[in-house]
C-alpha cells in the first residue's frame, strides 16, 4: 500500500475563500479530481501542508454554451465534457480528447482544470520515492542532474495533457484568478501562452493562483478532431498526440490550427503544417505533404516508452489520418 | 479527524476519517469490506473500482472525506442475500474469473455500464471496461459475461438493479 503523506484538507465553498486559503498557507496546493496529484503525493513528489479542494466552488462547475461561444468551468469533469452532446457536435476535438484521457473511471473523477495543469512526465520522475532515491534523484525533483540528457541545465519532462492540444486548436483562452493584498486578481489570455518549454516550471501559474476556466470562440462550422498514440489503448498517457481544427469555405481550408502534444515539455503549434494547408484546396497529396512538417518544431528525448524517432513518425501518421478524416467528412 | 456520513451499500454509514485516508483504506481497514481490492494503488489497474453515486470510480484516488453525503456501492452491496446479482451470475456462469483479483472491479464497472446502456455493443463493453486490467488476460470470457448479463436483463429473468 502506498500511503498519502499527512496534510489537512480544506473545503472552501467560494472562489474567494479558496484563494485566500491558498494565500494564507504557502505550503498548500489546490486539488480537484485528485487523479494525478494524489498519485504524485503517494510517490513523494509533492508534500503539501494543506489541500484546498476546489470541487465545492460552484463558479468552477459552470458550463455555458451560446452563440457567443462557450465557457467551461475548471472543475467540470472529463466525463461531462466527453458526454456533452453540444460539445461533441461543435467542438469534436475536445470531446474526443476527454474520451481518451486515462480510462472511464478516471474520466468520472478527473477535471478539465486538472488535465490542463497536469504535471509533465518522465521515466526518471514518475516513480516511487524508493526508486528515485536508489538512483540519486533528478533535476526535476531533489536532484541536480538530468538523467535523460546528461549535462542539461533544463528538464525535458514531457507535456502529457490530452485536452490541451484540442483546446489550443479550437482557439481557447484561459482565465486565472489569484489573491493579492486581500483582493481578487484575474487575468485571461490565449491558452498556448499558458505553457512554457520547461519540464519543471511548465506553465505561468503563480503560487496560490487558480485556473478558473476556459473560453472557446463560437464554433461556426469548425471541423476538429484529436488523435492519440499510446502504449495500451487504455489508461496510458500519450506518446504523441495531434489536434486539428479548420474550416472549409468554397473548397479551401481556412483558420487551420494543428497542435502536437507529448513531443516536448509544452504543446507545440505546427506552424509549417498550418502554413501549407491555409488557403489551399485539399488533395490527398497536399494533406500528406503538410503532415510531413508536423514534427518540425519538436525534438523529443528518450524519456518514455518507444524511441523519439518512432514517436515523431507516428505524429506524421496520425496527422495525415486526422486531416484526411476531417477534410473528407461530410459538411459540419 | 472529521466525521463523515454517507450511504454505503444502501445503509447509512458514519465514520471519523483523517484528511489523508483514501476511500479504499476506510472500506478495507475500517469497515472490513475487503471485497474491494487494493492493487496498484496508483490509479492504473482498476481493481479498487467502486460505484460513487452510480458511477465507477477508483477508490484508491478518492479521499475518504470526499464521500460525505454521497452514495457508495461496493461488491458486497450487489447480491441480494444469497441471490447473486445478474452480473455476478453471468461472470460465474461464463467462467469469467481466473485469479479473481480484478473481478469485483469488473463486475461493478459492468453494472454501471448496463444501468446506463442495457444493450451495449462489444466496442462499448471494451471501452467501459478499459480501465479495469485483468492480469490473467481473461478478457474474452469477461466480455462474453457482460453480453450474457445484458441478455439476461433484457429477457427479464431479473432486471439489473437500477
Short mmCIF file of C-alpha atoms in Angstrom, two decimals, chain A:
data_model
loop_
_atom_site.label_atom_id
_atom_site.label_comp_id
_atom_site.label_asym_id
_atom_site.label_seq_id
_atom_site.Cartn_x
_atom_site.Cartn_y
_atom_site.Cartn_z
CA UNK A 1 0.00 0.00 0.00
CA UNK A 2 1.19 3.50 -0.77
CA UNK A 3 0.02 5.84 1.97
CA UNK A 4 -0.57 9.52 1.39
CA UNK A 5 1.65 11.88 3.38
CA UNK A 6 -0.21 13.77 6.14
CA UNK A 7 -1.94 17.00 5.12
CA UNK A 8 -5.00 19.00 6.09
CA UNK A 9 -7.98 19.01 3.71
CA UNK A 10 -9.76 22.36 3.35
CA UNK A 11 -13.16 22.61 1.68
CA UNK A 12 -13.90 26.21 0.67
CA UNK A 13 -17.33 26.97 -0.78
CA UNK A 14 -16.44 30.09 -2.79
CA UNK A 15 -13.62 31.19 -5.06
CA UNK A 16 -12.52 34.00 -2.74
CA UNK A 17 -12.40 31.60 0.21
CA UNK A 18 -10.33 29.15 -1.85
CA UNK A 19 -7.89 31.84 -3.00
CA UNK A 20 -7.48 33.39 0.46
CA UNK A 21 -6.91 29.94 1.97
CA UNK A 22 -4.19 29.27 -0.60
CA UNK A 23 -2.65 32.70 0.08
CA UNK A 24 -2.63 32.16 3.85
CA UNK A 25 -0.97 28.75 3.57
CA UNK A 26 2.10 28.93 1.30
CA UNK A 27 2.55 25.15 1.59
CA UNK A 28 -0.97 24.46 0.29
CA UNK A 29 -1.92 23.10 -3.13
CA UNK A 30 -5.29 23.21 -4.89
CA UNK A 31 -6.91 19.85 -5.69
CA UNK A 32 -9.97 18.92 -7.73
CA UNK A 33 -10.36 15.34 -9.04
CA UNK A 34 -7.03 14.37 -7.46
CA UNK A 35 -6.43 11.65 -10.06
CA UNK A 36 -2.95 12.98 -10.87
CA UNK A 37 -2.00 14.88 -7.71
CA UNK A 38 -2.80 12.06 -5.27
CA UNK A 39 -0.68 9.63 -7.29
CA UNK A 40 2.25 12.06 -7.21
CA UNK A 41 1.77 12.60 -3.47
CA UNK A 42 1.86 8.85 -2.87
CA UNK A 43 5.16 8.81 -4.77
CA UNK A 44 6.52 11.62 -2.60
CA UNK A 45 6.68 14.12 -5.47
CA UNK A 46 4.53 16.68 -3.62
CA UNK A 47 4.19 17.16 0.13
CA UNK A 48 1.64 19.93 0.65
CA UNK A 49 0.72 21.05 4.16
CA UNK A 50 -2.88 21.58 3.05
CA UNK A 51 -5.00 20.52 0.10
CA UNK A 52 -7.60 23.10 -0.90
CA UNK A 53 -10.48 21.24 -2.54
CA UNK A 54 -11.99 23.24 -5.42
CA UNK A 55 -14.89 20.84 -6.07
CA UNK A 56 -17.17 22.72 -3.67
CA UNK A 57 -16.81 26.06 -5.50
CA UNK A 58 -19.97 26.46 -7.62
CA UNK A 59 -18.40 29.02 -10.03
CA UNK A 60 -15.93 26.40 -11.21
CA UNK A 61 -18.60 23.85 -12.20
CA UNK A 62 -20.39 26.07 -14.71
CA UNK A 63 -20.78 25.33 -18.41
CA UNK A 64 -22.39 27.97 -20.68
CA UNK A 65 -22.96 27.40 -24.37
CA UNK A 66 -24.33 30.18 -26.57
CA UNK A 67 -23.84 31.73 -30.00
CA UNK A 68 -21.05 33.83 -28.44
CA UNK A 69 -19.03 30.75 -27.61
CA UNK A 70 -18.55 28.52 -24.61
CA UNK A 71 -17.47 28.97 -21.01
CA UNK A 72 -16.07 25.85 -19.38
CA UNK A 73 -15.51 25.88 -15.60
CA UNK A 74 -12.24 24.32 -14.44
CA UNK A 75 -13.94 21.73 -12.24
CA UNK A 76 -16.08 20.20 -14.99
CA UNK A 77 -15.32 16.52 -15.02
CA UNK A 78 -13.79 14.99 -18.14
CA UNK A 79 -16.76 12.61 -18.42
CA UNK A 80 -19.12 15.61 -18.55
CA UNK A 81 -17.18 17.08 -21.48
CA UNK A 82 -16.99 13.66 -23.14
CA UNK A 83 -20.75 13.10 -22.90
CA UNK A 84 -22.00 16.64 -23.64
CA UNK A 85 -23.85 16.41 -26.96
CA UNK A 86 -23.27 20.08 -27.93
CA UNK A 87 -19.54 19.86 -27.16
CA UNK A 88 -19.31 16.68 -29.21
CA UNK A 89 -21.15 18.26 -32.14
CA UNK A 90 -19.49 21.68 -32.20
CA UNK A 91 -16.08 21.11 -30.59
CA UNK A 92 -15.44 17.49 -31.56
CA UNK A 93 -11.72 17.56 -30.78
CA UNK A 94 -12.37 18.43 -27.12
CA UNK A 95 -14.93 15.65 -26.68
CA UNK A 96 -12.60 13.14 -28.38
CA UNK A 97 -9.66 14.24 -26.21
CA UNK A 98 -11.68 13.95 -22.97
CA UNK A 99 -12.72 10.44 -24.05
CA UNK A 100 -9.05 9.45 -24.44
CA UNK A 101 -7.76 10.67 -21.06
CA UNK A 102 -6.71 7.68 -18.93
CA UNK A 103 -9.76 5.39 -18.51
CA UNK A 104 -13.51 5.87 -17.89
CA UNK A 105 -13.33 5.64 -14.06
CA UNK A 106 -10.66 8.34 -14.06
CA UNK A 107 -12.68 10.47 -16.51
CA UNK A 108 -15.54 10.28 -13.98
CA UNK A 109 -13.31 11.98 -11.45
CA UNK A 110 -10.60 13.97 -13.26
CA UNK A 111 -11.37 17.58 -14.15
CA UNK A 112 -10.68 19.87 -17.10
CA UNK A 113 -8.58 22.24 -14.99
CA UNK A 114 -6.57 19.35 -13.59
CA UNK A 115 -5.85 18.00 -17.05
CA UNK A 116 -4.65 21.43 -18.20
CA UNK A 117 -2.39 21.87 -15.16
CA UNK A 118 -1.16 18.26 -15.42
CA UNK A 119 2.45 17.83 -14.33
CA UNK A 120 4.99 16.96 -17.02
CA UNK A 121 6.11 13.32 -17.04
CA UNK A 122 9.37 11.40 -17.31
CA UNK A 123 10.63 7.84 -16.68
CA UNK A 124 13.01 9.15 -14.05
CA UNK A 125 10.43 11.29 -12.26
CA UNK A 126 7.10 9.41 -12.08
CA UNK A 127 8.46 6.72 -9.79
CA UNK A 128 8.20 5.86 -6.11
CA UNK A 129 10.37 7.73 -3.58
CA UNK A 130 12.31 4.47 -3.05
CA UNK A 131 13.05 4.09 -6.77
CA UNK A 132 14.16 7.71 -7.19
CA UNK A 133 16.27 7.57 -4.03
CA UNK A 134 18.09 4.45 -5.27
CA UNK A 135 19.13 6.32 -8.42
CA UNK A 136 20.02 9.58 -6.69
CA UNK A 137 17.08 11.73 -7.89
CA UNK A 138 16.94 14.07 -10.91
CA UNK A 139 16.80 17.72 -11.91
CA UNK A 140 13.00 17.95 -11.66
CA UNK A 141 12.87 16.88 -8.04
CA UNK A 142 15.51 16.78 -5.28
CA UNK A 143 18.47 16.17 -7.62
CA UNK A 144 20.78 18.30 -9.75
CA UNK A 145 21.30 16.32 -12.94
CA UNK A 146 19.04 15.31 -15.81
CA UNK A 147 19.01 11.51 -16.24
CA UNK A 148 17.76 11.77 -19.83
CA UNK A 149 20.04 14.47 -21.21
CA UNK A 150 23.18 14.40 -19.03
CA UNK A 151 24.71 17.83 -18.71
CA UNK A 152 21.43 19.56 -19.47
CA UNK A 153 20.54 22.65 -17.46
CA UNK A 154 16.84 22.22 -18.18
CA UNK A 155 14.29 19.47 -17.57
CA UNK A 156 12.84 17.65 -20.61
CA UNK A 157 9.86 16.01 -18.87
CA UNK A 158 7.01 15.56 -21.33
CA UNK A 159 3.83 17.60 -21.60
CA UNK A 160 1.11 14.93 -21.34
CA UNK A 161 -2.33 16.57 -21.32
CA UNK A 162 -4.87 15.33 -23.86
CA UNK A 163 -7.40 18.14 -23.67
CA UNK A 164 -4.88 20.97 -24.12
CA UNK A 165 -3.87 20.31 -27.78
CA UNK A 166 -7.58 20.11 -28.64
CA UNK A 167 -8.38 23.32 -26.75
CA UNK A 168 -5.49 25.24 -28.35
CA UNK A 169 -6.54 24.04 -31.81
CA UNK A 170 -10.06 25.31 -31.05
CA UNK A 171 -8.72 28.73 -30.02
CA UNK A 172 -9.36 28.55 -26.25
CA UNK A 173 -8.48 31.35 -23.83
CA UNK A 174 -7.65 30.54 -20.23
CA UNK A 175 -8.76 32.53 -17.18
CA UNK A 176 -6.70 32.55 -13.96
CA UNK A 177 -7.58 34.04 -10.58
CA UNK A 178 -5.23 34.99 -7.75
CA UNK A 179 -5.28 36.78 -4.40
CA UNK A 180 -3.21 39.92 -3.91
CA UNK A 181 -3.34 42.05 -0.75
CA UNK A 182 -6.80 40.86 0.18
CA UNK A 183 -8.33 41.31 -3.26
CA UNK A 184 -9.17 39.06 -6.18
CA UNK A 185 -6.96 39.41 -9.27
CA UNK A 186 -7.80 37.94 -12.66
CA UNK A 187 -6.04 37.50 -15.98
CA UNK A 188 -7.09 35.93 -19.26
CA UNK A 189 -5.04 35.09 -22.36
CA UNK A 190 -4.71 32.50 -25.17
CA UNK A 191 -4.17 29.01 -23.79
CA UNK A 192 -0.94 28.48 -25.79
CA UNK A 193 0.66 31.32 -23.77
CA UNK A 194 -0.08 29.45 -20.52
CA UNK A 195 2.67 26.89 -21.15
CA UNK A 196 6.46 27.21 -21.06
CA UNK A 197 9.00 24.85 -22.65
CA UNK A 198 10.49 23.79 -19.32
CA UNK A 199 9.65 20.46 -17.68
CA UNK A 200 9.96 21.91 -14.17
CA UNK A 201 8.14 25.22 -14.44
CA UNK A 202 5.78 24.00 -17.20
CA UNK A 203 3.28 26.89 -17.02
CA UNK A 204 2.93 30.50 -15.89
CA UNK A 205 0.63 29.78 -12.94
CA UNK A 206 1.88 31.71 -9.90
CA UNK A 207 1.85 30.22 -6.38
CA UNK A 208 -1.67 30.49 -4.99
CA UNK A 209 -3.17 31.20 -8.40
CA UNK A 210 -6.02 29.01 -9.64
CA UNK A 211 -7.22 28.15 -13.14
CA UNK A 212 -10.87 29.23 -13.16
CA UNK A 213 -11.99 28.15 -16.61
CA UNK A 214 -11.75 28.45 -20.36
CA UNK A 215 -13.48 30.41 -23.06
CA UNK A 216 -13.96 28.95 -26.54
CA UNK A 217 -14.87 31.14 -29.52
CA UNK A 218 -18.10 30.41 -31.44
CA UNK A 219 -17.77 27.12 -33.33
CA UNK A 220 -19.11 28.48 -36.66
CA UNK A 221 -18.86 25.27 -38.65
CA UNK A 222 -15.40 24.45 -37.33
CA UNK A 223 -14.28 20.88 -38.03
CA UNK A 224 -11.93 19.37 -35.49
CA UNK A 225 -10.51 16.13 -34.16
CA UNK A 226 -7.96 14.61 -31.82
CA UNK A 227 -5.76 11.51 -32.20
CA UNK A 228 -3.62 9.90 -29.54
CA UNK A 229 -0.92 7.23 -29.70
CA UNK A 230 -0.10 5.33 -26.52
CA UNK A 231 1.30 2.03 -25.34
CA UNK A 232 -2.04 0.49 -24.40
CA UNK A 233 -5.29 1.75 -25.91
CA UNK A 234 -6.49 2.33 -22.36
CA UNK A 235 -5.05 4.06 -19.30
CA UNK A 236 -1.75 5.34 -20.70
CA UNK A 237 -0.56 8.89 -21.19
CA UNK A 238 0.16 9.92 -24.80
CA UNK A 239 3.42 9.03 -26.53
CA UNK A 240 2.32 11.58 -29.09
CA UNK A 241 -0.96 13.30 -29.86
CA UNK A 242 -2.35 15.56 -32.58
CA UNK A 243 -5.25 18.01 -32.58
CA UNK A 244 -6.55 19.70 -35.73
CA UNK A 245 -9.20 22.38 -36.21
CA UNK A 246 -10.12 24.03 -39.52
CA UNK A 247 -12.95 25.40 -41.61
CA UNK A 248 -13.71 24.77 -45.27
CA UNK A 249 -15.06 27.69 -47.30
CA UNK A 250 -15.61 27.43 -51.06
CA UNK A 251 -13.44 24.36 -51.20
CA UNK A 252 -10.48 25.99 -49.44
CA UNK A 253 -9.08 25.34 -45.98
CA UNK A 254 -9.28 28.25 -43.54
CA UNK A 255 -8.36 29.00 -39.91
CA UNK A 256 -6.21 25.87 -39.81
CA UNK A 257 -4.75 25.04 -36.39
CA UNK A 258 -2.59 21.96 -35.81
CA UNK A 259 -1.21 21.23 -32.34
CA UNK A 260 1.24 18.49 -31.30
CA UNK A 261 1.20 17.05 -27.78
CA UNK A 262 3.69 14.88 -25.86
CA UNK A 263 6.74 15.58 -28.05
CA UNK A 264 8.08 18.46 -25.91
CA UNK A 265 7.62 19.96 -22.44
CA UNK A 266 4.80 22.16 -23.76
CA UNK A 267 2.21 21.82 -26.54
CA UNK A 268 3.62 22.83 -29.94
CA UNK A 269 1.80 24.65 -32.74
CA UNK A 270 2.78 23.02 -36.03
CA UNK A 271 3.07 26.33 -37.88
CA UNK A 272 4.71 24.84 -41.01
CA UNK A 273 1.87 22.37 -41.44
CA UNK A 274 -0.66 25.14 -40.83
CA UNK A 275 1.03 27.36 -43.45
CA UNK A 276 0.94 24.61 -46.10
CA UNK A 277 -2.77 23.98 -45.51
CA UNK A 278 -4.08 27.53 -45.01
CA UNK A 279 -5.95 28.79 -48.05
CA UNK A 280 -5.26 25.69 -50.12
CA UNK A 281 -7.59 23.25 -51.86
CA UNK A 282 -7.16 19.92 -50.07
CA UNK A 283 -5.96 16.90 -52.03
CA UNK A 284 -4.66 13.63 -50.53
CA UNK A 285 -1.20 14.61 -51.77
CA UNK A 286 -1.32 18.03 -50.09
CA UNK A 287 -2.55 16.62 -46.77
CA UNK A 288 0.23 14.04 -46.79
CA UNK A 289 2.81 16.72 -47.59
CA UNK A 290 1.52 19.02 -44.84
CA UNK A 291 1.67 16.18 -42.30
CA UNK A 292 5.36 15.65 -43.06
CA UNK A 293 6.12 19.02 -41.41
CA UNK A 294 4.17 18.40 -38.21
CA UNK A 295 7.19 17.46 -36.07
CA UNK A 296 9.47 20.20 -37.39
CA UNK A 297 9.43 22.13 -34.10
CA UNK A 298 9.77 19.15 -31.79
CA UNK A 299 12.85 17.33 -30.54
CA UNK A 300 11.60 14.58 -28.21
CA UNK A 301 14.08 12.80 -25.96
CA UNK A 302 14.16 9.22 -24.73
CA UNK A 303 12.21 9.73 -21.51
CA UNK A 304 9.28 7.41 -22.06
CA UNK A 305 8.36 4.22 -23.93
CA UNK A 306 9.27 3.88 -27.63
CA UNK A 307 12.01 5.79 -29.42
CA UNK A 308 11.86 9.52 -30.21
CA UNK A 309 12.10 8.67 -33.93
CA UNK A 310 9.09 6.35 -33.70
CA UNK A 311 7.07 8.93 -31.79
CA UNK A 312 7.82 11.57 -34.43
CA UNK A 313 6.94 9.11 -37.19
CA UNK A 314 3.61 8.36 -35.51
CA UNK A 315 2.93 12.10 -35.22
CA UNK A 316 3.14 12.38 -39.02
CA UNK A 317 0.96 9.29 -39.49
CA UNK A 318 -1.70 10.50 -37.02
CA UNK A 319 -1.66 13.98 -38.53
CA UNK A 320 -2.22 12.68 -42.07
CA UNK A 321 -5.02 10.33 -40.97
CA UNK A 322 -6.73 13.01 -38.91
CA UNK A 323 -6.52 15.60 -41.70
CA UNK A 324 -7.97 13.11 -44.19
CA UNK A 325 -10.80 12.24 -41.82
CA UNK A 326 -11.68 15.86 -41.03
CA UNK A 327 -11.44 17.16 -44.59
CA UNK A 328 -13.31 14.24 -46.19
CA UNK A 329 -16.11 14.26 -43.57
CA UNK A 330 -19.48 15.48 -44.79
CA UNK A 331 -20.08 19.19 -44.08
CA UNK A 332 -20.05 20.10 -40.42
#
